[in-house]
Coordinates of N, CA and C in Angstrom, one line a residue:
X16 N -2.1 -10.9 -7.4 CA -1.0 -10.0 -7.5 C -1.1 -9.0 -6.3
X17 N 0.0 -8.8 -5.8 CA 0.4 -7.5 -5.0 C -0.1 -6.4 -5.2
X18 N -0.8 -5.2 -4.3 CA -0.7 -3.9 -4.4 C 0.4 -3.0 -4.5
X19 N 1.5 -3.0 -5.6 CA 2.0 -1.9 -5.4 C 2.3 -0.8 -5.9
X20 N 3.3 0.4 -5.3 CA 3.0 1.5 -6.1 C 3.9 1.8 -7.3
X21 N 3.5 2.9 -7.8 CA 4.0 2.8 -9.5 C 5.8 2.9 -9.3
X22 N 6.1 3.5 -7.9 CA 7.5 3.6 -8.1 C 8.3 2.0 -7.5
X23 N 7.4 1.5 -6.8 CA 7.7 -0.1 -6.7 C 7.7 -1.3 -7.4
X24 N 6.6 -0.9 -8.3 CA 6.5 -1.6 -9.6 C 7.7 -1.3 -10.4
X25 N 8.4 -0.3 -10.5 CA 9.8 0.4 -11.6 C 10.8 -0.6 -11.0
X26 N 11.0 -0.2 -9.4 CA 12.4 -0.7 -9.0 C 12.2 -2.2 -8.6
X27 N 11.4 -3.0 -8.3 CA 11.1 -4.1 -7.8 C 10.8 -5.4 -9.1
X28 N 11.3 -5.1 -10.0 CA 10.9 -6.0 -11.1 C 10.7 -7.0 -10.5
X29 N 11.8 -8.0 -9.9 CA 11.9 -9.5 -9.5 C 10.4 -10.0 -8.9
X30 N 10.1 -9.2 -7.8 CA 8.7 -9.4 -7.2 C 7.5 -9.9 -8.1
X31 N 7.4 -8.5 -8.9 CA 6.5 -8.8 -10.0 C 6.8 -10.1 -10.6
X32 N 7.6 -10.5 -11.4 CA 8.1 -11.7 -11.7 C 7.9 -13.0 -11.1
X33 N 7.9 -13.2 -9.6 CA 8.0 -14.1 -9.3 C 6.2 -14.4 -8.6
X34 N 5.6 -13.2 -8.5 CA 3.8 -13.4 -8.9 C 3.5 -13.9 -9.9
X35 N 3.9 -13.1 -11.2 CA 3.2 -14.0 -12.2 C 3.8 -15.5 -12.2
X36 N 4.9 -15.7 -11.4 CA 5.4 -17.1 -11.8 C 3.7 -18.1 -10.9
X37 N 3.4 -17.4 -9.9 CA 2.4 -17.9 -8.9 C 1.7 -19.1 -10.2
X38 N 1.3 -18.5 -11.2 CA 0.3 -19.2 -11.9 C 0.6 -20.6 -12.6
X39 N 2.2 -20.6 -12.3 CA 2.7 -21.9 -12.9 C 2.4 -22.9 -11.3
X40 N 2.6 -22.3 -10.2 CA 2.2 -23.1 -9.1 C 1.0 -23.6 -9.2
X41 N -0.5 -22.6 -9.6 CA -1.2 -23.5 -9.4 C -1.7 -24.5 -10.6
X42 N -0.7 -24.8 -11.0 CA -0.7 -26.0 -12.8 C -0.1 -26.9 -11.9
X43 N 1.1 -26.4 -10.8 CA 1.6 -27.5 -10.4 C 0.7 -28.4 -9.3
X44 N -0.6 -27.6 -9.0 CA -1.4 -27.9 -7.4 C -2.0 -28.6 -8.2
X45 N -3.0 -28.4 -9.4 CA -3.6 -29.6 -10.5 C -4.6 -28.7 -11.1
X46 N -4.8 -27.4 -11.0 CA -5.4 -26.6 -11.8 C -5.1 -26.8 -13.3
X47 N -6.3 -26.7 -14.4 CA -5.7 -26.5 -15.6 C -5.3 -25.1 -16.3
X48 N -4.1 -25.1 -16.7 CA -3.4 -24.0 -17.4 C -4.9 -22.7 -17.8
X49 N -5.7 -23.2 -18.4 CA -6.5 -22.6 -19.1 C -7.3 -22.0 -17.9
X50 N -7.5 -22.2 -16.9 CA -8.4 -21.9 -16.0 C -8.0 -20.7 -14.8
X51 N -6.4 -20.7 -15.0 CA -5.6 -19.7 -14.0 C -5.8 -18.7 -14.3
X52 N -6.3 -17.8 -13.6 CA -6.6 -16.2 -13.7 C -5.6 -15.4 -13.2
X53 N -4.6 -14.3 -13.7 CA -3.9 -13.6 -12.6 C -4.7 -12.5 -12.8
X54 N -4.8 -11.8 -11.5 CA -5.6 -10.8 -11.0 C -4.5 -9.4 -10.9
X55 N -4.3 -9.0 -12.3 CA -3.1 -7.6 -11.8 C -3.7 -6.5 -11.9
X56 N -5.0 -6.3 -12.0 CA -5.4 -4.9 -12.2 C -4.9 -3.9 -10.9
X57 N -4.6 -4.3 -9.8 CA -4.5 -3.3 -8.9 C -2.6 -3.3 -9.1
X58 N -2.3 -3.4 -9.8 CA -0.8 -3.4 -9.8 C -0.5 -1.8 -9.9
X59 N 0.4 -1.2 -9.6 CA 0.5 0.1 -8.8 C -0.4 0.9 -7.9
X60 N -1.0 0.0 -7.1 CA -2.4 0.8 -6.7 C -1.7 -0.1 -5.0
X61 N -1.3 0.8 -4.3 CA -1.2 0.5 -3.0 C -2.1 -0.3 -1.7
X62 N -2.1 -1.4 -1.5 CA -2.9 -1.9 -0.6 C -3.7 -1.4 0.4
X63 N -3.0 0.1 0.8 CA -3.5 1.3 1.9 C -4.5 1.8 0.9
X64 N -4.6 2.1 -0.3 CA -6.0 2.8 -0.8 C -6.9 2.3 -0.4
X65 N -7.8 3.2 -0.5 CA -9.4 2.8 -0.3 C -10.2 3.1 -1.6
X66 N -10.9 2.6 -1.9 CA -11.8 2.5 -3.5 C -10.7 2.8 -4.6
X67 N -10.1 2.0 -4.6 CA -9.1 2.0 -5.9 C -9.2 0.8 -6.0
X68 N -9.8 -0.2 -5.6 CA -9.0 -2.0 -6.2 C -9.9 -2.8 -6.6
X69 N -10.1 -2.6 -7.7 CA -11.2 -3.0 -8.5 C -10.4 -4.6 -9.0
X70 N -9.2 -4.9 -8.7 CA -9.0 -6.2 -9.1 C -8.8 -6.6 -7.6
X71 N -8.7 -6.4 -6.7 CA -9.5 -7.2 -5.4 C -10.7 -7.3 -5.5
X72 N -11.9 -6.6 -5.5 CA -13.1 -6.6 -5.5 C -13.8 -7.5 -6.4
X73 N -13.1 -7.4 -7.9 CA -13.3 -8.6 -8.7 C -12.7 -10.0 -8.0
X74 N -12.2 -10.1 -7.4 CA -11.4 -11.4 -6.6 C -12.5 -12.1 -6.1
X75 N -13.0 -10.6 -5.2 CA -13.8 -11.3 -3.4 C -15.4 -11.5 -4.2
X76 N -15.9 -10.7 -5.7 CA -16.7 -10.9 -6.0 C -17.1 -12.3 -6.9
X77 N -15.9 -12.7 -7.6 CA -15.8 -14.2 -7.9 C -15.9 -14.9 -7.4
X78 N -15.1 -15.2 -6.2 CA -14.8 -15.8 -4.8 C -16.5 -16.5 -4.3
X79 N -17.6 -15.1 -3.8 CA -19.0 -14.7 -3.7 C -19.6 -16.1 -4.5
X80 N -19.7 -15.5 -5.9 CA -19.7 -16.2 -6.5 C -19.7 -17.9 -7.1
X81 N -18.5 -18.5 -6.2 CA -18.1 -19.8 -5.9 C -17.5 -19.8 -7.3
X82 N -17.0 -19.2 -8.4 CA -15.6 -19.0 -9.0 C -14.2 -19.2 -8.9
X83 N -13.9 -19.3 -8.0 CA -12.6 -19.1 -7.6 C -12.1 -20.8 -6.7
X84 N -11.5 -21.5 -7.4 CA -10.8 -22.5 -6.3 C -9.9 -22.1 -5.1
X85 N -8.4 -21.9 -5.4 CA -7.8 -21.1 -4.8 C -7.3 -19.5 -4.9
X86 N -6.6 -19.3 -4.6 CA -6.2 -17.9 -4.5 C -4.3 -17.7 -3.6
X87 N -3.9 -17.4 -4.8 CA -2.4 -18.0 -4.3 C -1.6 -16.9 -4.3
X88 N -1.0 -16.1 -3.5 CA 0.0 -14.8 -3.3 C 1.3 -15.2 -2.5
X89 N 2.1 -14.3 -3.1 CA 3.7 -14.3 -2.3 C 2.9 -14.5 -0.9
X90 N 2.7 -13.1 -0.2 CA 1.9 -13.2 1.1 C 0.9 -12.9 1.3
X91 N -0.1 -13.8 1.7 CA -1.4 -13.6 1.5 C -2.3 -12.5 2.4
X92 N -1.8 -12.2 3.4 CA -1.9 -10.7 4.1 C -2.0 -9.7 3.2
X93 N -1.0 -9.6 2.2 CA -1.2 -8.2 1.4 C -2.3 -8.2 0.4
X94 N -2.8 -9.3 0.6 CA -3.8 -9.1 -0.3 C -4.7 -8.1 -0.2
X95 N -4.9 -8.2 0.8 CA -5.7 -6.8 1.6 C -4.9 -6.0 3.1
X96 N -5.3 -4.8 3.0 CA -4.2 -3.8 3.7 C -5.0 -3.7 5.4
X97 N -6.5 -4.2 5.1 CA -7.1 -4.1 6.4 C -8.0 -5.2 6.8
X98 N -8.1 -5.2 8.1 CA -8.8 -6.2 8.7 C -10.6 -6.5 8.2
X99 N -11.0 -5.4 7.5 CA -12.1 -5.6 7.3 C -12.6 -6.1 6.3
X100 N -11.4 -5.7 5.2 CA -11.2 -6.4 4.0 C -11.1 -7.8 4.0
X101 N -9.9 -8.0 5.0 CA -9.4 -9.5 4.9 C -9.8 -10.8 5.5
X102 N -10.9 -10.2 6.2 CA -11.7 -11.3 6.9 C -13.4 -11.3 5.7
X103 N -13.3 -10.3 5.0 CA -14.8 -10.8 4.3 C -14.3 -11.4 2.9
X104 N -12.5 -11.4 2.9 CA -12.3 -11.9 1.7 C -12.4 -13.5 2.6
X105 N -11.8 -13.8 3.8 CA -11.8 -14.8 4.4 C -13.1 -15.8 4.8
X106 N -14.2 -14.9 5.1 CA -15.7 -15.5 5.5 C -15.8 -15.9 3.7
X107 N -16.2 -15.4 3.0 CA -16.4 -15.5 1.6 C -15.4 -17.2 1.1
X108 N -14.3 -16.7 1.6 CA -13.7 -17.9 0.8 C -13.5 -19.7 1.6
X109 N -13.9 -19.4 2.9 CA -14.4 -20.1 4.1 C -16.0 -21.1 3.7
X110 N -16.7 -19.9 3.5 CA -18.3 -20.8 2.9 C -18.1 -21.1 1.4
X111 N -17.6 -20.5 0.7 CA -17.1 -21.0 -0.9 C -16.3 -21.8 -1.2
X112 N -15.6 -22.5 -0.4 CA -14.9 -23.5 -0.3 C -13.1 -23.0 -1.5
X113 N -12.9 -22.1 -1.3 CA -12.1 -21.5 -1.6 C -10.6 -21.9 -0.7
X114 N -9.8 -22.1 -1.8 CA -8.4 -22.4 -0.9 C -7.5 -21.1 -0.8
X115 N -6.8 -20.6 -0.1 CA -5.8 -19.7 0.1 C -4.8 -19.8 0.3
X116 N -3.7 -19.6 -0.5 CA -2.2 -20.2 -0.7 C -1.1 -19.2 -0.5
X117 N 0.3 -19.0 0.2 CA 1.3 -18.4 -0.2 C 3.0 -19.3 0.1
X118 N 3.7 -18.8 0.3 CA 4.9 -19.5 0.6 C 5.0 -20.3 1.7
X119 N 3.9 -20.2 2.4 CA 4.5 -21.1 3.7 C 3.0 -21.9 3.2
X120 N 2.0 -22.1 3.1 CA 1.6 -23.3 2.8 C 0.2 -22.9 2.6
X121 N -0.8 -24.0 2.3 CA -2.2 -24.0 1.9 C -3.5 -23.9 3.2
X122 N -4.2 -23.3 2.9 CA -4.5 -22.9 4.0 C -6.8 -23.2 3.2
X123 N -7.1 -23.5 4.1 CA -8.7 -23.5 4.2 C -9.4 -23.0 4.8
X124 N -10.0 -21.3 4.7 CA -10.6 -20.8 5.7 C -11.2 -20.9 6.7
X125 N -12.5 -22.2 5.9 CA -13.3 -22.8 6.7 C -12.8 -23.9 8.1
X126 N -11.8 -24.2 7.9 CA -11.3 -24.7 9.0 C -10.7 -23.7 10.3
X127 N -10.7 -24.2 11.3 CA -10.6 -23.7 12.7 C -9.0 -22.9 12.6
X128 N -8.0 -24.0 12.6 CA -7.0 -23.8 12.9 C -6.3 -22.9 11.3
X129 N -6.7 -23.3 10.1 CA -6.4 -22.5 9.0 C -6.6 -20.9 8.9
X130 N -8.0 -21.0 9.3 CA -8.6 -19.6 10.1 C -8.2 -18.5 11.0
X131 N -7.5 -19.6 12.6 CA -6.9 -18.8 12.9 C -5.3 -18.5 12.4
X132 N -4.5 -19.2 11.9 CA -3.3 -18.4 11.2 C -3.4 -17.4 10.6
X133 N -4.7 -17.5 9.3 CA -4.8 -16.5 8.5 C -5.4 -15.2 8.9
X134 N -5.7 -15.5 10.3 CA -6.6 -14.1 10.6 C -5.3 -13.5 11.1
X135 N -4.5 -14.3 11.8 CA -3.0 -13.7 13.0 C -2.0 -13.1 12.0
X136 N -2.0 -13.6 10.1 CA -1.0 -13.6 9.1 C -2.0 -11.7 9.0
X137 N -2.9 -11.6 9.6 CA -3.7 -10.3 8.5 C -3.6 -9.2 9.3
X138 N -3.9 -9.3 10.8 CA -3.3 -8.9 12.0 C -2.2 -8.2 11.8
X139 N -1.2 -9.3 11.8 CA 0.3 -8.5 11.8 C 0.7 -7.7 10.6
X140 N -0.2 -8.3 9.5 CA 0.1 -7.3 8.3 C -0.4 -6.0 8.5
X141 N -1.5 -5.9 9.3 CA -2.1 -4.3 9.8 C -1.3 -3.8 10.7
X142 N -0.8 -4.2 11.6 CA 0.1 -3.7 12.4 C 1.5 -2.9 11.9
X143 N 1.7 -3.9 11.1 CA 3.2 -3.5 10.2 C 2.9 -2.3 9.7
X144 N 1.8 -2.1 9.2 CA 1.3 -0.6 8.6 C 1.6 0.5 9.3
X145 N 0.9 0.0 10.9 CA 1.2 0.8 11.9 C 2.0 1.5 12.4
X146 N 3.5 0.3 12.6 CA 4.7 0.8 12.8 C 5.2 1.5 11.7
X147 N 5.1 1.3 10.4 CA 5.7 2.4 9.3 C 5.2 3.5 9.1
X148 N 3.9 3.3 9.4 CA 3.3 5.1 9.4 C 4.2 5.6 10.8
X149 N 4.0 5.0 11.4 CA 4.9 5.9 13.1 C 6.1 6.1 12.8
X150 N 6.8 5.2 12.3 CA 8.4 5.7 11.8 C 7.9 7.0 10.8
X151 N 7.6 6.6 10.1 CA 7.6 8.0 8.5 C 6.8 9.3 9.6
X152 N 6.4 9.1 10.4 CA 5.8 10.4 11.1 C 6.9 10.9 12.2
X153 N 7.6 9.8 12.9 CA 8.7 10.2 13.7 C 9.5 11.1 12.8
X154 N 9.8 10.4 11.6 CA 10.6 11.3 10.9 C 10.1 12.9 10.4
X155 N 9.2 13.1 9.9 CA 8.7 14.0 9.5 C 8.8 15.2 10.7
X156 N 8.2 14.6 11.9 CA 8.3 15.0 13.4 C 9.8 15.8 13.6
X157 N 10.9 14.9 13.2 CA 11.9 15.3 13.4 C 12.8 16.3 12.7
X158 N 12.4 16.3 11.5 CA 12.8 17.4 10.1 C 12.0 19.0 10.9
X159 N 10.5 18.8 11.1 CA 9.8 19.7 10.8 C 10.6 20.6 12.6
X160 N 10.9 19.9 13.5 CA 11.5 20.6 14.8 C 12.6 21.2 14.4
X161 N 13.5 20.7 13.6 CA 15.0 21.4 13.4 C 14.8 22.4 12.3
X162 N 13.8 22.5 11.7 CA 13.3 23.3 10.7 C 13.3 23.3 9.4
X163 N 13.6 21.6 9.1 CA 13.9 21.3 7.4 C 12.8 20.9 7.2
X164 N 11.3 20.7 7.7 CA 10.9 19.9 6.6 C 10.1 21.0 5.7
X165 N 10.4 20.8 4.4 CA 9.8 21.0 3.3 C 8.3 20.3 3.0
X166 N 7.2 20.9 3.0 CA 6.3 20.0 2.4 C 5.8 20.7 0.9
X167 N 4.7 20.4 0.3 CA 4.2 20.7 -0.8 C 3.4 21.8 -0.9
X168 N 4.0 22.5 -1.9 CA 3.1 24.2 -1.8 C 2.1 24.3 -2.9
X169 N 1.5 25.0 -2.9 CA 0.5 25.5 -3.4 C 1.0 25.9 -5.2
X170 N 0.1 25.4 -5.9 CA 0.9 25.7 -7.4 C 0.7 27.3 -7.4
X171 N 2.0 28.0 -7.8 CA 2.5 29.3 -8.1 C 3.3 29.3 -7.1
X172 N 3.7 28.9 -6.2 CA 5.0 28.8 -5.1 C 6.0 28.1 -5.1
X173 N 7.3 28.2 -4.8 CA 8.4 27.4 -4.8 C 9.2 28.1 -3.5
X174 N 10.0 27.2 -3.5 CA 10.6 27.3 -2.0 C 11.7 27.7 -2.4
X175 N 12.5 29.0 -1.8 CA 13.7 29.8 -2.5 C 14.6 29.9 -1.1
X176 N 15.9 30.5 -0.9 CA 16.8 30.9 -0.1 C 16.8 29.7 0.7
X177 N 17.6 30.1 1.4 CA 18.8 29.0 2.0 C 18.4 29.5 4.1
X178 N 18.8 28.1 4.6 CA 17.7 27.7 6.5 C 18.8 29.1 6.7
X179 N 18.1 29.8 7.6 CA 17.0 29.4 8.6 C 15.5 30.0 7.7
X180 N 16.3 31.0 6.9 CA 14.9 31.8 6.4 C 14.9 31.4 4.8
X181 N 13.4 31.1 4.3 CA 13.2 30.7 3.0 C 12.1 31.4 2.9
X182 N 12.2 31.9 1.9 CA 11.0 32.6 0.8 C 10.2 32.0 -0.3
X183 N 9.1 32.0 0.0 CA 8.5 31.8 -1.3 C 7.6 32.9 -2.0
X184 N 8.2 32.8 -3.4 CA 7.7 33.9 -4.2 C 6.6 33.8 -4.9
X185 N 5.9 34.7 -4.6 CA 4.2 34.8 -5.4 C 4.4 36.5 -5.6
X186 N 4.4 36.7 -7.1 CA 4.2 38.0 -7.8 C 4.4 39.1 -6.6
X187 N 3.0 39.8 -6.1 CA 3.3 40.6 -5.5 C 3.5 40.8 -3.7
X188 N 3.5 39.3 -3.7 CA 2.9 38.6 -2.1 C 4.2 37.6 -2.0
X189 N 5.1 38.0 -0.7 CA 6.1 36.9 -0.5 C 5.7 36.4 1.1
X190 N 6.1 35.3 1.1 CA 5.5 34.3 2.3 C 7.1 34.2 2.8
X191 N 6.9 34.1 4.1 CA 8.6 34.2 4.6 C 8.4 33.0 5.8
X192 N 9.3 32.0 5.8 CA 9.2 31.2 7.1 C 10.2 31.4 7.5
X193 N 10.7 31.5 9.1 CA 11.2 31.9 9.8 C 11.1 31.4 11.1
X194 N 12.3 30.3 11.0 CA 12.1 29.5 12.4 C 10.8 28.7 12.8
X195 N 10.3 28.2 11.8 CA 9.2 27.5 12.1 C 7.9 28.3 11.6
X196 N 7.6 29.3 11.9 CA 6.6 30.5 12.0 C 6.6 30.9 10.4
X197 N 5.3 31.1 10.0 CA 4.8 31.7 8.5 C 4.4 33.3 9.5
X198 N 4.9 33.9 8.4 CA 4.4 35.5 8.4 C 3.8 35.8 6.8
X199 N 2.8 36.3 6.7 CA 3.2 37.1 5.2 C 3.4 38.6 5.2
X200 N 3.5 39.0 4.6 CA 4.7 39.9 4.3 C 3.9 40.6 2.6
X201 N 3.4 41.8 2.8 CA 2.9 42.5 1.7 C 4.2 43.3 1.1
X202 N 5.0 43.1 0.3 CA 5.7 43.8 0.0 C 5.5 44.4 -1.9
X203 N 6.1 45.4 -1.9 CA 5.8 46.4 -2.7 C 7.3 46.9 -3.6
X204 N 7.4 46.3 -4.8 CA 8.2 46.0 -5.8 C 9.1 44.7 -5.5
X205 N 8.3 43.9 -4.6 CA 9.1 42.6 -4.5 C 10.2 42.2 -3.5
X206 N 10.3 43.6 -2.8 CA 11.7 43.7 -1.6 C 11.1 42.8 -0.5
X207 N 11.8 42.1 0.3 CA 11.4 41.1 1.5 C 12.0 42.0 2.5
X208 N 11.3 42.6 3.6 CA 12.4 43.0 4.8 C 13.2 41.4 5.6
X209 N 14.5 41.9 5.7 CA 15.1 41.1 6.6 C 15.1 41.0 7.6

C-alpha cells in the first residue's frame, strides 16, 4: 500500500481501491490467495515521514527475512519517499530473491538492467518531492511578501482585523503586525494604538 495522508485517504477513495485490488494480481502471477499479504498499516502516514512506517519496516524486515516473494504497488517508487530507504528495500530484495512489481512491469533487483530502472523509477520519485516542496515554498514566499501569509499561532491567539494591520488578542498583551513587522504593544485596558 501507498503512504498516504489522512486527508488523501478521505478524498482519493478509487486509489485505495485499486491497491487492495493489487492482491487479486498477485493470484493472477500464481501466488496462493491464502499467502497474499497487504501491507496497509502505513495508510495515512505520508511517505516524507520519518519513523512512522512501521508497515514499510515490517515489509523490508520480511523481505530480510526471505518472506516475501514479490512486492507489488501502483508505483513502486512510493513505496519509499527516499533514496536510502529505497535502495536497502532494493539490496534486501536483490539477495532475497524478491520480485518487485507495479504497472509497467516486473522487475528483479538482483539483475543489472531491473536494478538500474528501479533505482532511476526511485530517483525521480525523490526529485518529484523536490520540485513540490519548491513550488509549496515559492508559494508561501509569495503570500508572506504581499503580506497575506497567515501561519499558525500560538494556542491563546487568533488572528483578528482586516490587511494591512491584524491583531492578535492575548488578555492583556496585543501583538500587532504591520506590514510584515511584529511589534508588541503593552496595552492597558485592551486599547491598541493606531
Amino acid at each position: 500500500m501507498r503512504q498516504s495522508t489522512l486527508a488523501q485517504l478521505e478524498r482519493n477513495g478509487e486509489s485505495t481501491a485499486r491497491q487492495y485490488d493489487l492482491r487479486e494480481r498477485a493470484v493472477g502471477l500464481g501466488w496462493p490467495r491464502e499467502q497474499v499479504r497487504v501491507v496497509d498499516a502505513d495508510l495515512g502516514v505520508s511517505g516524507s515521514a520519518l519513523g512512522q512506517r512501521d508497515g514499510f519496516e515490517s515489509l523490508v524486515a520480511d523481505i530480510a527475512l526471505g518472506q516475501v516473494g514479490i512486492v507489488l504497488a501502483l508505483e513502486v517508487s512510493r513505496l519509499a519517499r527516499d533514496n536510502a530507504a529505497w535502495y536497502r528495500l532494493l539490496d534486501l530484495a536483490g539477495t532475497c530473491d524478491t520480485l518487485v512489481a507495479d504497472a509497467d512491469g516486473v522487475y528483479h533487483p538482483g539483475l543489472f538492467n531491473d536494478r538500474m530502472l528501479l533505482g532511476m523509477k526511485g530517483m525521480l520519485s525523490e526529485a518529484e518531492l523536490h520540485v513540490l516542496r519548491a513550488r509549496l515554498d515559492g508559494g508561501i514566499r509569495n503570500k508572506a511578501a504581499r503580506g497575506e501569509l497567515r501561519t499558525g499561532l500560538p494556542v491563546g491567539l487568533v488572528w483578528g482585523g482586516v490587511l494591512p494591520v491584524r491583531r492578535l488578542r492575548v488578555s492583556a498583551l496585543n501583538v500587532v503586525v504591520a506590514q510584515g513587522q511584529w511589534a508588541a504593544v503593552a496595552v492597558a485596558a485592551g486599547r491598541v494604538p493606531t
